[in-house]
Amino acid sequence: MNKVVLIGRLTKDPELKFASTGTAVTTFTVAVNRRFKREGQQDADFIPVVVWGKQAESTANYMSKGKLIGISGRIETRSYEAKDGTRRYVTEVIAEEVSFLEWGDKSSNANTMANNDSYAPNNFSGSDFMSSDITPMDNSEDIPF
């Protein structure tokens, strides 16, 4: 099974392009805070995401840097040969569902983001959406299945 669900903030505005077939494709990076932190430090992972079709157009039109977004999809890996002849490997999330948890037109977002520090990518904690009755497993323990 290959299923991933992410909630995080966009690190920059989504980039909309059109494939040679005319299908819309949007790419962006989502900053997702780690639940467990080192002492006094917040850690985040920066996950590249690809969205296709009508969802790609909507995402590009209504989402912008700093906005909270939910993604459901799958992880894909691919490789290509760079101009210098080296083999490059890419791992990204291919979104099947996109939820705009904060949204609005980009022009009004610029003023909101400038006046509100809560739009910074690292201010979101994934644990805010976790149930309080979930207890984390110690990585040194054996998985029970």
Tab-separated table of N, CA and C in Angstrom:
chain	number	residue	atom	x	y	z
A	1	MET	N	0.850	-1.172	0.000
A	1	MET	CA	0.000	0.000	0.000
A	1	MET	C	0.899	1.239	0.000
A	2	ASN	N	0.577	2.191	-0.822
A	2	ASN	CA	1.342	3.431	-0.938
A	2	ASN	C	0.375	4.589	-0.749
A	3	LYS	N	0.262	5.080	0.478
A	3	LYS	CA	-0.677	6.158	0.810
A	3	LYS	C	0.007	7.124	1.755
A	4	VAL	N	-0.100	8.406	1.477
A	4	VAL	CA	0.493	9.423	2.337
A	4	VAL	C	-0.526	10.543	2.555
A	5	VAL	N	-0.583	11.045	3.793
A	5	VAL	CA	-1.449	12.172	4.131
A	5	VAL	C	-0.581	13.204	4.833
A	6	LEU	N	-0.612	14.435	4.351
A	6	LEU	CA	0.209	15.509	4.898
A	6	LEU	C	-0.648	16.737	5.189
A	7	ILE	N	-0.310	17.433	6.249
A	7	ILE	CA	-0.864	18.754	6.520
A	7	ILE	C	0.320	19.660	6.804
A	8	GLY	N	0.425	20.737	6.043
A	8	GLY	CA	1.549	21.640	6.212
A	8	GLY	C	1.286	22.960	5.513
A	9	ARG	N	2.335	23.759	5.438
A	9	ARG	CA	2.234	25.091	4.829
A	9	ARG	C	3.100	25.163	3.581
A	10	LEU	N	2.596	25.879	2.577
A	10	LEU	CA	3.347	26.059	1.341
A	10	LEU	C	4.563	26.936	1.599
A	11	THR	N	5.718	26.524	1.074
A	11	THR	CA	6.948	27.290	1.273
A	11	THR	C	7.077	28.427	0.264
A	12	LYS	N	6.360	28.335	-0.856
A	12	LYS	CA	6.297	29.421	-1.844
A	12	LYS	C	5.034	29.219	-2.671
A	13	ASP	N	4.718	30.172	-3.509
A	13	ASP	CA	3.522	30.061	-4.344
A	13	ASP	C	3.633	28.842	-5.264
A	14	PRO	N	2.517	28.132	-5.494
A	14	PRO	CA	2.529	26.988	-6.406
A	14	PRO	C	2.855	27.426	-7.835
A	15	GLU	N	3.517	26.543	-8.575
A	15	GLU	CA	3.878	26.824	-9.974
A	15	GLU	C	2.980	26.010	-10.896
A	16	LEU	N	2.197	26.693	-11.722
A	16	LEU	CA	1.289	26.047	-12.666
A	16	LEU	C	1.937	25.975	-14.041
A	17	LYS	N	1.924	24.778	-14.627
A	17	LYS	CA	2.411	24.566	-15.995
A	17	LYS	C	1.412	23.673	-16.708
A	18	PHE	N	1.590	23.527	-18.002
A	18	PHE	CA	0.725	22.646	-18.773
A	18	PHE	C	1.587	21.632	-19.509
A	19	ALA	N	1.227	20.362	-19.385
A	19	ALA	CA	1.948	19.285	-20.063
A	19	ALA	C	1.690	19.395	-21.562
A	20	SER	N	2.453	18.660	-22.359
A	20	SER	CA	2.297	18.713	-23.815
A	20	SER	C	0.900	18.279	-24.249
A	21	THR	N	0.209	17.516	-23.416
A	21	THR	CA	-1.163	17.082	-23.712
A	21	THR	C	-2.192	18.150	-23.357
A	22	GLY	N	-1.752	19.239	-22.710
A	22	GLY	CA	-2.650	20.309	-22.308
A	22	GLY	C	-3.160	20.163	-20.884
A	23	THR	N	-2.759	19.102	-20.192
A	23	THR	CA	-3.192	18.877	-18.815
A	23	THR	C	-2.417	19.788	-17.869
A	24	ALA	N	-3.142	20.418	-16.948
A	24	ALA	CA	-2.512	21.300	-15.964
A	24	ALA	C	-1.747	20.474	-14.940
A	25	VAL	N	-0.572	20.979	-14.550
A	25	VAL	CA	0.226	20.349	-13.496
A	25	VAL	C	0.801	21.459	-12.614
A	26	THR	N	0.607	21.320	-11.313
A	26	THR	CA	1.110	22.300	-10.358
A	26	THR	C	2.085	21.616	-9.419
A	27	THR	N	3.204	22.281	-9.152
A	27	THR	CA	4.193	21.761	-8.211
A	27	THR	C	4.410	22.778	-7.100
A	28	PHE	N	4.660	22.262	-5.913
A	28	PHE	CA	4.963	23.104	-4.766
A	28	PHE	C	5.609	22.253	-3.690
A	29	THR	N	6.125	22.920	-2.668
A	29	THR	CA	6.736	22.230	-1.535
A	29	THR	C	5.941	22.563	-0.281
A	30	VAL	N	5.691	21.536	0.531
A	30	VAL	CA	4.948	21.700	1.777
A	30	VAL	C	5.908	21.507	2.945
A	31	ALA	N	5.900	22.456	3.880
A	31	ALA	CA	6.686	22.335	5.113
A	31	ALA	C	5.802	21.662	6.156
A	32	VAL	N	6.250	20.496	6.636
A	32	VAL	CA	5.490	19.725	7.617
A	32	VAL	C	6.345	19.595	8.867
A	33	ASN	N	5.845	20.138	9.976
A	33	ASN	CA	6.596	20.042	11.230
A	33	ASN	C	6.628	18.608	11.720
A	34	ARG	N	7.741	18.257	12.316
A	34	ARG	CA	7.856	16.940	12.936
A	34	ARG	C	7.198	16.988	14.303
A	35	ARG	N	6.580	15.904	14.668
A	35	ARG	CA	5.889	15.856	15.957
A	35	ARG	C	6.889	15.869	17.102
A	36	PHE	N	7.981	15.163	16.945
A	36	PHE	CA	8.981	15.088	18.000
A	36	PHE	C	10.117	16.028	17.657
A	37	LYS	N	10.499	16.835	18.616
A	37	LYS	CA	11.507	17.863	18.403
A	37	LYS	C	12.713	17.606	19.288
A	38	ARG	N	13.844	18.095	18.838
A	38	ARG	CA	15.005	18.127	19.719
A	38	ARG	C	14.759	19.231	20.734
A	39	GLU	N	15.491	19.215	21.796
A	39	GLU	CA	15.268	20.189	22.865
A	39	GLU	C	15.309	21.620	22.332
A	40	GLY	N	14.177	22.314	22.456
A	40	GLY	CA	14.095	23.719	22.100
A	40	GLY	C	14.139	24.020	20.613
A	41	GLN	N	14.187	23.002	19.760
A	41	GLN	CA	14.268	23.241	18.323
A	41	GLN	C	13.077	22.607	17.629
A	42	GLN	N	12.589	23.293	16.614
A	42	GLN	CA	11.538	22.720	15.787
A	42	GLN	C	12.177	22.176	14.524
A	43	ASP	N	11.787	20.968	14.149
A	43	ASP	CA	12.258	20.376	12.902
A	43	ASP	C	11.094	20.295	11.931
A	44	ALA	N	11.383	20.488	10.667
A	44	ALA	CA	10.359	20.368	9.630
A	44	ALA	C	10.941	19.584	8.466
A	45	ASP	N	10.070	18.908	7.771
A	45	ASP	CA	10.438	18.243	6.520
A	45	ASP	C	9.812	19.041	5.390
A	46	PHE	N	10.513	19.141	4.282
A	46	PHE	CA	10.048	19.905	3.137
A	46	PHE	C	9.777	18.906	2.014
A	47	ILE	N	8.492	18.701	1.722
A	47	ILE	CA	8.038	17.630	0.841
A	47	ILE	C	7.579	18.205	-0.498
A	48	PRO	N	8.192	17.764	-1.610
A	48	PRO	CA	7.720	18.212	-2.929
A	48	PRO	C	6.420	17.497	-3.307
A	49	VAL	N	5.464	18.272	-3.847
A	49	VAL	CA	4.143	17.748	-4.193
A	49	VAL	C	3.822	18.107	-5.641
A	50	VAL	N	3.154	17.177	-6.347
A	50	VAL	CA	2.697	17.395	-7.717
A	50	VAL	C	1.193	17.149	-7.752
A	51	VAL	N	0.449	18.089	-8.361
A	51	VAL	CA	-1.000	17.968	-8.495
A	51	VAL	C	-1.339	18.085	-9.982
A	52	TRP	N	-2.259	17.234	-10.467
A	52	TRP	CA	-2.639	17.213	-11.882
A	52	TRP	C	-4.092	17.641	-12.081
A	53	GLY	N	-4.407	18.127	-13.271
A	53	GLY	CA	-5.782	18.387	-13.693
A	53	GLY	C	-6.396	19.635	-13.090
A	54	LYS	N	-7.720	19.581	-12.897
A	54	LYS	CA	-8.464	20.729	-12.361
A	54	LYS	C	-7.988	21.114	-10.964
A	55	GLN	N	-7.627	20.094	-10.148
A	55	GLN	CA	-7.103	20.396	-8.807
A	55	GLN	C	-5.826	21.223	-8.904
A	56	ALA	N	-5.031	20.971	-9.935
A	56	ALA	CA	-3.790	21.732	-10.132
A	56	ALA	C	-4.109	23.198	-10.389
A	57	GLU	N	-5.095	23.450	-11.233
A	57	GLU	CA	-5.467	24.836	-11.537
A	57	GLU	C	-6.027	25.544	-10.304
A	58	SER	N	-6.895	24.864	-9.558
A	58	SER	CA	-7.473	25.459	-8.352
A	58	SER	C	-6.402	25.752	-7.311
A	59	THR	N	-5.485	24.815	-7.150
A	59	THR	CA	-4.412	25.004	-6.172
A	59	THR	C	-3.569	26.220	-6.532
A	60	ALA	N	-3.211	26.352	-7.798
A	60	ALA	CA	-2.412	27.494	-8.241
A	60	ALA	C	-3.173	28.813	-8.093
A	61	ASN	N	-4.479	28.783	-8.296
A	61	ASN	CA	-5.283	30.013	-8.242
A	61	ASN	C	-5.609	30.463	-6.827
A	62	TYR	N	-5.784	29.531	-5.901
A	62	TYR	CA	-6.292	29.890	-4.583
A	62	TYR	C	-5.316	29.703	-3.426
A	63	MET	N	-4.193	29.065	-3.660
A	63	MET	CA	-3.223	28.851	-2.588
A	63	MET	C	-1.982	29.695	-2.837
A	64	SER	N	-1.322	30.078	-1.756
A	64	SER	CA	-0.112	30.873	-1.874
A	64	SER	C	0.803	30.575	-0.697
A	65	LYS	N	1.993	31.127	-0.763
A	65	LYS	CA	3.005	30.908	0.263
A	65	LYS	C	2.427	31.113	1.669
A	66	GLY	N	2.723	30.144	2.552
A	66	GLY	CA	2.312	30.238	3.942
A	66	GLY	C	0.948	29.662	4.254
A	67	LYS	N	0.141	29.367	3.245
A	67	LYS	CA	-1.203	28.845	3.482
A	67	LYS	C	-1.153	27.381	3.910
A	68	LEU	N	-2.069	27.012	4.806
A	68	LEU	CA	-2.175	25.651	5.314
A	68	LEU	C	-2.934	24.792	4.309
A	69	ILE	N	-2.373	23.617	3.984
A	69	ILE	CA	-2.956	22.754	2.970
A	69	ILE	C	-2.898	21.302	3.442
A	70	GLY	N	-3.890	20.529	3.053
A	70	GLY	CA	-3.912	19.095	3.331
A	70	GLY	C	-3.768	18.346	2.023
A	71	ILE	N	-2.936	17.311	2.023
A	71	ILE	CA	-2.659	16.529	0.819
A	71	ILE	C	-2.878	15.056	1.131
A	72	SER	N	-3.529	14.350	0.222
A	72	SER	CA	-3.631	12.899	0.302
A	72	SER	C	-3.193	12.364	-1.057
A	73	GLY	N	-2.296	11.398	-1.052
A	73	GLY	CA	-1.813	10.878	-2.322
A	73	GLY	C	-0.871	9.723	-2.141
A	74	ARG	N	0.087	9.605	-3.058
A	74	ARG	CA	1.042	8.502	-3.041
A	74	ARG	C	2.448	9.030	-3.278
A	75	ILE	N	3.426	8.271	-2.851
A	75	ILE	CA	4.827	8.632	-3.072
A	75	ILE	C	5.297	7.968	-4.363
A	76	GLU	N	5.969	8.742	-5.191
A	76	GLU	CA	6.570	8.202	-6.411
A	76	GLU	C	8.039	8.588	-6.461
A	77	THR	N	8.833	7.692	-6.991
A	77	THR	CA	10.242	7.981	-7.221
A	77	THR	C	10.513	7.868	-8.713
A	78	ARG	N	11.440	8.657	-9.179
A	78	ARG	CA	11.846	8.608	-10.589
A	78	ARG	C	13.289	9.062	-10.687
A	79	SER	N	13.881	8.822	-11.814
A	79	SER	CA	15.252	9.282	-12.028
A	79	SER	C	15.372	9.844	-13.440
A	80	TYR	N	16.377	10.665	-13.622
A	80	TYR	CA	16.646	11.239	-14.932
A	80	TYR	C	18.134	11.537	-15.025
A	81	GLU	N	18.586	11.766	-16.256
A	81	GLU	CA	19.986	12.103	-16.466
A	81	GLU	C	20.115	13.614	-16.583
A	82	ALA	N	20.940	14.207	-15.716
A	82	ALA	CA	21.143	15.656	-15.710
A	82	ALA	C	22.025	16.065	-16.892
A	83	LYS	N	22.104	17.353	-17.138
A	83	LYS	CA	22.908	17.869	-18.253
A	83	LYS	C	24.372	17.496	-18.135
A	84	ASP	N	24.848	17.366	-16.882
A	84	ASP	CA	26.251	17.010	-16.686
A	84	ASP	C	26.497	15.506	-16.787
A	85	GLY	N	25.456	14.741	-17.132
A	85	GLY	CA	25.603	13.307	-17.331
A	85	GLY	C	25.393	12.454	-16.086
A	86	THR	N	25.168	13.069	-14.944
A	86	THR	CA	24.952	12.294	-13.722
A	86	THR	C	23.487	11.881	-13.607
A	87	ARG	N	23.239	10.786	-12.940
A	87	ARG	CA	21.890	10.281	-12.713
A	87	ARG	C	21.314	10.974	-11.479
A	88	ARG	N	20.137	11.572	-11.586
A	88	ARG	CA	19.472	12.259	-10.479
A	88	ARG	C	18.215	11.477	-10.092
A	89	TYR	N	17.952	11.416	-8.794
A	89	TYR	CA	16.785	10.704	-8.272
A	89	TYR	C	15.857	11.696	-7.583
A	90	VAL	N	14.560	11.533	-7.801
A	90	VAL	CA	13.555	12.433	-7.256
A	90	VAL	C	12.489	11.598	-6.548
A	91	THR	N	12.125	12.019	-5.341
A	91	THR	CA	11.002	11.425	-4.615
A	91	THR	C	10.009	12.540	-4.359
A	92	GLU	N	8.740	12.328	-4.724
A	92	GLU	CA	7.727	13.358	-4.561
A	92	GLU	C	6.377	12.728	-4.269
A	93	VAL	N	5.474	13.532	-3.731
A	93	VAL	CA	4.112	13.088	-3.465
A	93	VAL	C	3.247	13.485	-4.655
A	94	ILE	N	2.529	12.519	-5.209
A	94	ILE	CA	1.553	12.790	-6.264
A	94	ILE	C	0.201	12.898	-5.565
A	95	ALA	N	-0.359	14.102	-5.544
A	95	ALA	CA	-1.595	14.362	-4.809
A	95	ALA	C	-2.792	13.789	-5.553
A	96	GLU	N	-3.628	13.076	-4.809
A	96	GLU	CA	-4.893	12.595	-5.338
A	96	GLU	C	-6.047	13.445	-4.813
A	97	GLU	N	-5.874	13.983	-3.602
A	97	GLU	CA	-6.854	14.900	-3.005
A	97	GLU	C	-6.103	16.071	-2.399
A	98	VAL	N	-6.666	17.269	-2.561
A	98	VAL	CA	-6.080	18.476	-1.992
A	98	VAL	C	-7.171	19.202	-1.214
A	99	SER	N	-6.875	19.572	0.036
A	99	SER	CA	-7.821	20.336	0.857
A	99	SER	C	-7.202	21.675	1.210
A	100	PHE	N	-7.923	22.748	0.902
A	100	PHE	CA	-7.455	24.090	1.228
A	100	PHE	C	-7.892	24.396	2.662
A	101	LEU	N	-6.986	24.298	3.602
A	101	LEU	CA	-7.313	24.536	5.000
A	101	LEU	C	-7.290	26.020	5.343
A	102	GLU	N	-6.557	26.806	4.567
A	102	GLU	CA	-6.592	28.278	4.560
A	102	GLU	C	-6.489	28.657	3.102
A	103	TRP	N	-7.351	29.541	2.661
A	103	TRP	CA	-7.276	29.925	1.264
A	103	TRP	C	-7.897	31.273	1.025
A	104	GLY	N	-7.732	31.756	-0.188
A	104	GLY	CA	-8.234	33.061	-0.608
A	104	GLY	C	-7.430	33.495	-1.809
A	105	ASP	N	-7.819	34.607	-2.418
A	105	ASP	CA	-7.056	35.036	-3.591
A	105	ASP	C	-5.687	35.557	-3.158
A	106	LYS	N	-4.747	35.424	-4.060
A	106	LYS	CA	-3.349	35.737	-3.738
A	106	LYS	C	-3.138	37.212	-3.408
A	107	SER	N	-3.891	38.107	-4.034
A	107	SER	CA	-3.660	39.538	-3.800
A	107	SER	C	-4.009	39.933	-2.372
A	108	SER	N	-5.061	39.361	-1.803
A	108	SER	CA	-5.408	39.709	-0.427
A	108	SER	C	-4.510	38.989	0.570
A	109	ASN	N	-3.920	37.863	0.174
A	109	ASN	CA	-3.043	37.116	1.069
A	109	ASN	C	-1.764	37.867	1.380
A	110	ALA	N	-1.269	38.655	0.447
A	110	ALA	CA	0.007	39.340	0.653
A	110	ALA	C	-0.072	40.259	1.870
A	111	ASN	N	-1.160	41.009	1.996
A	111	ASN	CA	-1.312	41.895	3.141
A	111	ASN	C	-1.506	41.110	4.431
A	112	THR	N	-2.294	40.055	4.378
A	112	THR	CA	-2.549	39.245	5.568
A	112	THR	C	-1.257	38.621	6.063
A	113	MET	N	-0.468	38.078	5.145
A	113	MET	CA	0.763	37.396	5.533
A	113	MET	C	1.783	38.379	6.092
A	114	ALA	N	1.835	39.583	5.546
A	114	ALA	CA	2.814	40.558	6.025
A	114	ALA	C	2.518	40.992	7.452
A	115	ASN	N	1.248	40.961	7.847
A	115	ASN	CA	0.858	41.428	9.164
A	115	ASN	C	0.617	40.309	10.168
A	116	ASN	N	0.897	39.072	9.795
A	116	ASN	CA	0.571	37.961	10.677
A	116	ASN	C	1.688	36.933	10.662
A	117	ASP	N	2.438	36.838	11.757
A	117	ASP	CA	3.559	35.902	11.831
A	117	ASP	C	3.112	34.450	11.826
A	118	SER	N	1.841	34.168	12.068
A	118	SER	CA	1.392	32.777	12.130
A	118	SER	C	1.414	32.103	10.762
A	119	TYR	N	1.673	32.852	9.700
A	119	TYR	CA	1.736	32.256	8.379
A	119	TYR	C	3.102	31.654	8.069
A	120	ALA	N	4.064	31.789	8.957
A	120	ALA	CA	5.385	31.205	8.731
A	120	ALA	C	5.267	29.695	8.706
A	121	PRO	N	5.951	29.009	7.774
A	121	PRO	CA	5.789	27.567	7.631
A	121	PRO	C	6.058	26.771	8.905
A	122	ASN	N	6.941	27.198	9.756
A	122	ASN	CA	7.295	26.390	10.916
A	122	ASN	C	6.412	26.630	12.131
A	123	ASN	N	5.380	27.469	12.039
A	123	ASN	CA	4.508	27.697	13.185
A	123	ASN	C	3.399	26.668	13.297
A	124	PHE	N	3.242	25.796	12.316
A	124	PHE	CA	2.214	24.768	12.353
A	124	PHE	C	2.789	23.523	12.998
A	125	SER	N	2.039	22.960	13.899
A	125	SER	CA	2.448	21.712	14.529
A	125	SER	C	1.466	20.629	14.146
A	126	GLY	N	1.956	19.582	13.497
A	126	GLY	CA	1.109	18.467	13.117
A	126	GLY	C	0.422	17.860	14.318
A	127	SER	N	1.002	18.019	15.508
A	127	SER	CA	0.394	17.445	16.705
A	127	SER	C	-0.895	18.170	17.067
A	128	ASP	N	-1.124	19.377	16.505
A	128	ASP	CA	-2.371	20.084	16.762
A	128	ASP	C	-3.570	19.286	16.259
A	129	PHE	N	-3.348	18.420	15.267
A	129	PHE	CA	-4.431	17.647	14.681
A	129	PHE	C	-4.433	16.209	15.187
A	130	MET	N	-3.502	15.869	16.056
A	130	MET	CA	-3.417	14.508	16.572
A	130	MET	C	-4.332	14.354	17.774
A	131	SER	N	-4.864	13.175	17.915
A	131	SER	CA	-5.691	12.868	19.070
A	131	SER	C	-4.805	12.776	20.301
A	132	SER	N	-5.299	13.275	21.440
A	132	SER	CA	-4.497	13.269	22.657
A	132	SER	C	-4.336	11.874	23.237
A	133	ASP	N	-5.134	10.906	22.782
A	133	ASP	CA	-5.011	9.561	23.326
A	133	ASP	C	-4.029	8.690	22.544
A	134	ILE	N	-3.353	9.256	21.564
A	134	ILE	CA	-2.349	8.505	20.816
A	134	ILE	C	-1.020	8.648	21.533
A	135	THR	N	-0.382	7.538	21.822
A	135	THR	CA	0.921	7.578	22.481
A	135	THR	C	1.983	7.149	21.488
A	136	PRO	N	3.060	7.906	21.387
A	136	PRO	CA	4.117	7.575	20.430
A	136	PRO	C	4.872	6.326	20.862
A	137	MET	N	5.370	5.585	19.853
A	137	MET	CA	6.186	4.405	20.122
A	137	MET	C	7.644	4.793	20.150
A	138	ASP	N	8.379	4.209	21.032
A	138	ASP	CA	9.822	4.385	21.063
A	138	ASP	C	10.398	3.614	19.887
A	139	ASN	N	11.275	4.251	19.086
A	139	ASN	CA	11.827	3.604	17.911
A	139	ASN	C	12.623	2.349	18.227
A	140	SER	N	13.085	2.218	19.469
A	140	SER	CA	13.875	1.049	19.804
A	140	SER	C	13.011	-0.174	20.082
A	141	GLU	N	11.696	0.015	20.274
A	141	GLU	CA	10.803	-1.107	20.537
A	141	GLU	C	10.491	-1.841	19.243
A	142	ASP	N	10.167	-3.129	19.377
A	142	ASP	CA	9.740	-3.907	18.226
A	142	ASP	C	8.319	-3.506	17.833
A	143	ILE	N	8.048	-3.489	16.553
A	143	ILE	CA	6.703	-3.214	16.086
A	143	ILE	C	5.847	-4.448	16.383
A	144	PRO	N	4.633	-4.264	16.937
A	144	PRO	CA	3.849	-5.392	17.418
A	144	PRO	C	3.202	-6.259	16.341
A	145	PHE	N	3.543	-6.098	15.077
A	145	PHE	CA	2.947	-6.969	14.048
A	145	PHE	C	3.996	-7.405	13.072
